[in-house]
Amino acid sequence: MGSSRSNILCFLVICASFLVPTSCHSYSHDALFIFGDSLYDAGNNIYLNTNIPKLNVFPYGMTYFEHPTGRISDGRLIPDFIAEFAKLPLIPLYLQPGDHKLTYGVNFASGGAGALAGTNQGLVLDLQTQLSNFKNTEKQLRQKLGASEVKALLSTAVYMFSIGTNDYMIPFTTNSTVFQSYSKKEYVKMVIGNITSVIQEIYSMGGRKFGLSKLLPLGCTPISRGLNIVRTGGSGCLEEVTVLAKLHNRALPKALKELKSQLKGYTYSVFDAYTVADALFNSPSKYGFEEVKKACCGSGPFRGSITCGQKVYQLCDNVSEYFFFDGIHPTEKANYQFAKLMWDGSPKIVKPFNLKTLFEK
């Protein structure tokens, strides 16, 4: 009797929501699907047969795993912490060989990926390819669980995205002529358009809950500061890149809010990484950091060249003092602080909901 009552309650709770799946799922956990770039890639790139630098070399991974895992940090990434907060295991990689429990979610992210197919084309899994891989995963799940079970799983899952950084950085690191063809606003509009079209596709497959992040002040990363010395002779932030990040950060919440008016039951979270990083860069000691301009590991000005673990590089003495582990990727400590704010931060920096609320909705 108790079992049938709980089944009825479960059915009523789900059906009272916007999601209305056809059956109550039999598993008692949420799922997390991860899309994006190296900030979220836990090692997919290791398995790519391309010339993209794999970076699965020591000292990457030195802090937590004590060996390189393909994560481009000294330890865990933001999605690792979000999974932990949501009481999920580490989310399996899409490209990792072996039979994985896909009902907890899958990590599709690829270091170097952009929202635009032309960003590191042929070297990485761009956002559209990641979507195709998600569709393959959905088919696998349907074969294992059946259509109604998968619909329930996808509708309660959270979909996290970290994308855009490479779209804006690559034109500066490769001397691209893209801004001779497009204005900055047109370029940003293409990036945002590709992100929202992928969200709409996932929504059409049953996804309802999306977690995204604004971009960091990209001109203030060690790699950008190093580029600025080459380009202008100045050692400050490379403002041209930060301008693009600001345009992106203004456009993203508007685009996500617009989707809200079109898609019934869709809900989202946007973390203001820019504002948080800006405050941290201006008062590092307040957040427990000593160094926010220079990377812990790398070479050249600000150790901004991403040579960590290669023939010539320097490594800092105390990684916990640094925000950046290499030229553009944060340390585990920084990732934890960001993940914590994404998880249960106030509406000042994560809105309209934080990720904890999304998981509970």
CSV table of C-alpha atoms in Angstrom, one decimal, residues 111-288:
chain,number,residue,atom,x,y,z
A,111,GLY,CA,38.6,21.9,-24.9
A,112,GLY,CA,39.0,24.6,-27.6
A,113,ALA,CA,35.3,24.3,-28.7
A,114,GLY,CA,33.2,27.2,-29.7
A,115,ALA,CA,29.6,27.9,-30.5
A,116,LEU,CA,30.8,28.6,-34.0
A,117,ALA,CA,31.8,25.6,-36.2
A,118,GLY,CA,34.7,27.6,-37.5
A,119,THR,CA,36.4,27.9,-34.1
A,120,ASN,CA,39.2,25.4,-34.0
A,121,GLN,CA,37.4,23.6,-36.9
A,122,GLY,CA,38.3,20.0,-37.3
A,123,LEU,CA,40.4,19.9,-34.1
A,124,VAL,CA,37.7,19.8,-31.5
A,125,LEU,CA,34.0,18.9,-30.9
A,126,ASP,CA,32.2,22.2,-31.6
A,127,LEU,CA,28.8,22.8,-29.9
A,128,GLN,CA,26.8,21.4,-32.8
A,129,THR,CA,28.8,18.2,-32.8
A,130,GLN,CA,28.2,18.0,-29.0
A,131,LEU,CA,24.5,18.3,-29.7
A,132,SER,CA,24.8,15.4,-32.2
A,133,ASN,CA,26.5,13.4,-29.5
A,134,PHE,CA,23.8,14.2,-27.1
A,135,LYS,CA,21.2,12.9,-29.6
A,136,ASN,CA,23.2,9.6,-29.9
A,137,THR,CA,23.2,9.3,-26.1
A,138,GLU,CA,19.4,9.9,-26.0
A,139,LYS,CA,19.0,7.0,-28.5
A,140,GLN,CA,21.2,4.7,-26.3
A,141,LEU,CA,19.2,5.6,-23.2
A,142,ARG,CA,15.9,4.9,-25.1
A,143,GLN,CA,17.2,1.5,-26.0
A,144,LYS,CA,18.0,0.8,-22.4
A,145,LEU,CA,15.2,2.4,-20.6
A,146,GLY,CA,12.3,3.0,-23.0
A,147,ALA,CA,10.8,6.2,-24.3
A,148,SER,CA,8.7,7.3,-21.3
A,149,GLU,CA,11.6,6.7,-18.8
A,150,VAL,CA,14.0,8.8,-21.0
A,151,LYS,CA,11.4,11.6,-21.3
A,152,ALA,CA,11.2,11.7,-17.5
A,153,LEU,CA,15.0,11.7,-17.2
A,154,LEU,CA,15.6,14.4,-19.7
A,155,SER,CA,12.9,16.7,-18.4
A,156,THR,CA,14.3,16.6,-14.8
A,157,ALA,CA,18.0,16.8,-15.9
A,158,VAL,CA,20.0,20.0,-15.8
A,159,TYR,CA,22.0,21.1,-18.9
A,160,MET,CA,25.1,23.1,-18.2
A,161,PHE,CA,27.0,25.2,-20.8
A,162,SER,CA,30.4,26.9,-20.8
A,163,ILE,CA,30.8,28.3,-24.4
A,164,GLY,CA,31.9,31.4,-26.2
A,165,THR,CA,35.4,32.0,-24.8
A,166,ASN,CA,37.2,30.4,-27.7
A,167,ASP,CA,35.0,32.1,-30.3
A,168,TYR,CA,36.2,35.5,-29.0
A,169,MET,CA,39.8,34.5,-28.1
A,170,ILE,CA,40.8,32.7,-31.3
A,171,PRO,CA,40.6,35.7,-33.6
A,172,PHE,CA,43.3,37.4,-31.4
A,173,THR,CA,45.6,34.4,-30.9
A,174,THR,CA,45.5,33.4,-34.7
A,175,ASN,CA,45.6,36.9,-36.3
A,176,SER,CA,42.2,36.0,-37.9
A,177,THR,CA,40.6,38.5,-40.3
A,178,VAL,CA,37.1,37.7,-39.1
A,179,PHE,CA,36.4,41.2,-37.8
A,180,GLN,CA,37.0,42.5,-41.3
A,181,SER,CA,33.9,40.6,-42.4
A,182,TYR,CA,31.7,41.1,-39.3
A,183,SER,CA,31.1,43.9,-36.9
A,184,LYS,CA,31.6,42.9,-33.2
A,185,LYS,CA,27.9,43.0,-32.7
A,186,GLU,CA,27.2,40.8,-35.7
A,187,TYR,CA,29.8,38.3,-34.5
A,188,VAL,CA,28.4,38.2,-31.0
A,189,LYS,CA,24.9,37.7,-32.5
A,190,MET,CA,26.1,34.6,-34.4
A,191,VAL,CA,27.6,33.1,-31.2
A,192,ILE,CA,24.5,33.7,-29.2
A,193,GLY,CA,22.3,32.4,-32.0
A,194,ASN,CA,24.2,29.1,-32.1
A,195,ILE,CA,23.9,28.7,-28.3
A,196,THR,CA,20.1,29.4,-28.3
A,197,SER,CA,19.5,27.1,-31.3
A,198,VAL,CA,21.2,24.2,-29.4
A,199,ILE,CA,19.1,25.0,-26.3
A,200,GLN,CA,15.9,24.9,-28.4
A,201,GLU,CA,17.0,21.5,-29.9
A,202,ILE,CA,17.5,20.0,-26.4
A,203,TYR,CA,14.2,21.5,-25.3
A,204,SER,CA,12.5,19.8,-28.3
A,205,MET,CA,13.9,16.5,-27.0
A,206,GLY,CA,12.5,17.1,-23.5
A,207,GLY,CA,15.2,19.2,-21.8
A,208,ARG,CA,13.8,22.0,-19.6
A,209,LYS,CA,16.5,23.2,-17.2
A,210,PHE,CA,19.5,25.1,-18.4
A,211,GLY,CA,22.5,26.5,-16.6
A,212,LEU,CA,24.7,29.0,-18.3
A,213,SER,CA,27.5,31.4,-17.4
A,214,LYS,CA,28.6,34.8,-18.6
A,215,LEU,CA,32.2,35.1,-19.7
A,216,LEU,CA,35.1,36.2,-17.6
A,217,PRO,CA,36.9,39.5,-18.4
A,218,LEU,CA,38.8,37.7,-21.2
A,219,GLY,CA,41.3,40.5,-21.8
A,220,CYS,CA,42.6,40.1,-18.2
A,221,THR,CA,43.7,36.5,-18.5
A,222,PRO,CA,47.4,35.8,-18.4
A,223,ILE,CA,47.4,34.8,-22.1
A,224,SER,CA,45.7,38.1,-23.0
A,225,ARG,CA,48.0,40.2,-20.9
A,226,GLY,CA,50.9,38.5,-22.7
A,227,LEU,CA,49.3,39.2,-26.1
A,228,ASN,CA,48.8,42.9,-25.1
A,229,ILE,CA,52.6,43.2,-24.5
A,230,VAL,CA,53.2,41.9,-28.1
A,231,ARG,CA,50.4,44.0,-29.6
A,232,THR,CA,50.7,47.4,-27.8
A,233,GLY,CA,53.7,47.1,-25.4
A,234,GLY,CA,51.3,47.6,-22.5
A,235,SER,CA,51.1,45.0,-19.7
A,236,GLY,CA,47.5,45.7,-18.7
A,237,CYS,CA,44.3,43.9,-19.9
A,238,LEU,CA,43.7,43.5,-23.6
A,239,GLU,CA,40.5,45.6,-23.8
A,240,GLU,CA,39.6,44.5,-27.4
A,241,VAL,CA,38.8,41.0,-26.1
A,242,THR,CA,37.0,42.2,-23.0
A,243,VAL,CA,34.8,44.4,-25.2
A,244,LEU,CA,33.5,41.2,-26.9
A,245,ALA,CA,33.0,39.5,-23.6
A,246,LYS,CA,30.9,42.4,-22.4
A,247,LEU,CA,28.8,42.4,-25.6
A,248,HIS,CA,28.3,38.7,-25.2
A,249,ASN,CA,27.3,39.1,-21.5
A,250,ARG,CA,24.7,41.7,-22.3
A,251,ALA,CA,23.2,39.7,-25.1
A,252,LEU,CA,23.1,36.2,-23.4
A,253,PRO,CA,20.5,37.0,-20.6
A,254,LYS,CA,18.3,38.8,-23.1
A,255,ALA,CA,18.3,35.8,-25.4
A,256,LEU,CA,17.6,33.3,-22.6
A,257,LYS,CA,14.8,35.5,-21.3
A,258,GLU,CA,13.3,35.6,-24.9
A,259,LEU,CA,13.3,31.8,-25.0
A,260,LYS,CA,11.3,31.8,-21.8
A,261,SER,CA,8.4,33.6,-23.6
A,262,GLN,CA,8.5,31.0,-26.4
A,263,LEU,CA,9.1,27.6,-24.6
A,264,LYS,CA,6.6,26.4,-22.0
A,265,GLY,CA,8.2,24.9,-18.9
A,266,TYR,CA,11.7,26.1,-19.9
A,267,THR,CA,13.7,27.5,-17.0
A,268,TYR,CA,17.3,28.7,-16.7
A,269,SER,CA,20.1,30.0,-14.6
A,270,VAL,CA,22.7,32.6,-15.6
A,271,PHE,CA,25.8,33.0,-13.5
A,272,ASP,CA,27.5,36.4,-13.7
A,273,ALA,CA,31.1,35.2,-13.8
A,274,TYR,CA,32.3,38.6,-15.1
A,275,THR,CA,31.1,40.6,-12.1
A,276,VAL,CA,32.4,37.9,-9.6
A,277,ALA,CA,35.8,37.8,-11.4
A,278,ASP,CA,36.1,41.6,-11.7
A,279,ALA,CA,35.5,41.9,-7.9
A,280,LEU,CA,38.0,39.1,-7.2
A,281,PHE,CA,40.7,40.6,-9.6
A,282,ASN,CA,40.3,44.0,-7.8
A,283,SER,CA,40.5,42.6,-4.3
A,284,PRO,CA,42.1,39.2,-4.5
A,285,SER,CA,43.1,38.9,-0.8
A,286,LYS,CA,39.4,39.3,0.2
A,287,TYR,CA,38.8,36.0,-1.7
A,288,GLY,CA,41.9,34.2,-0.5
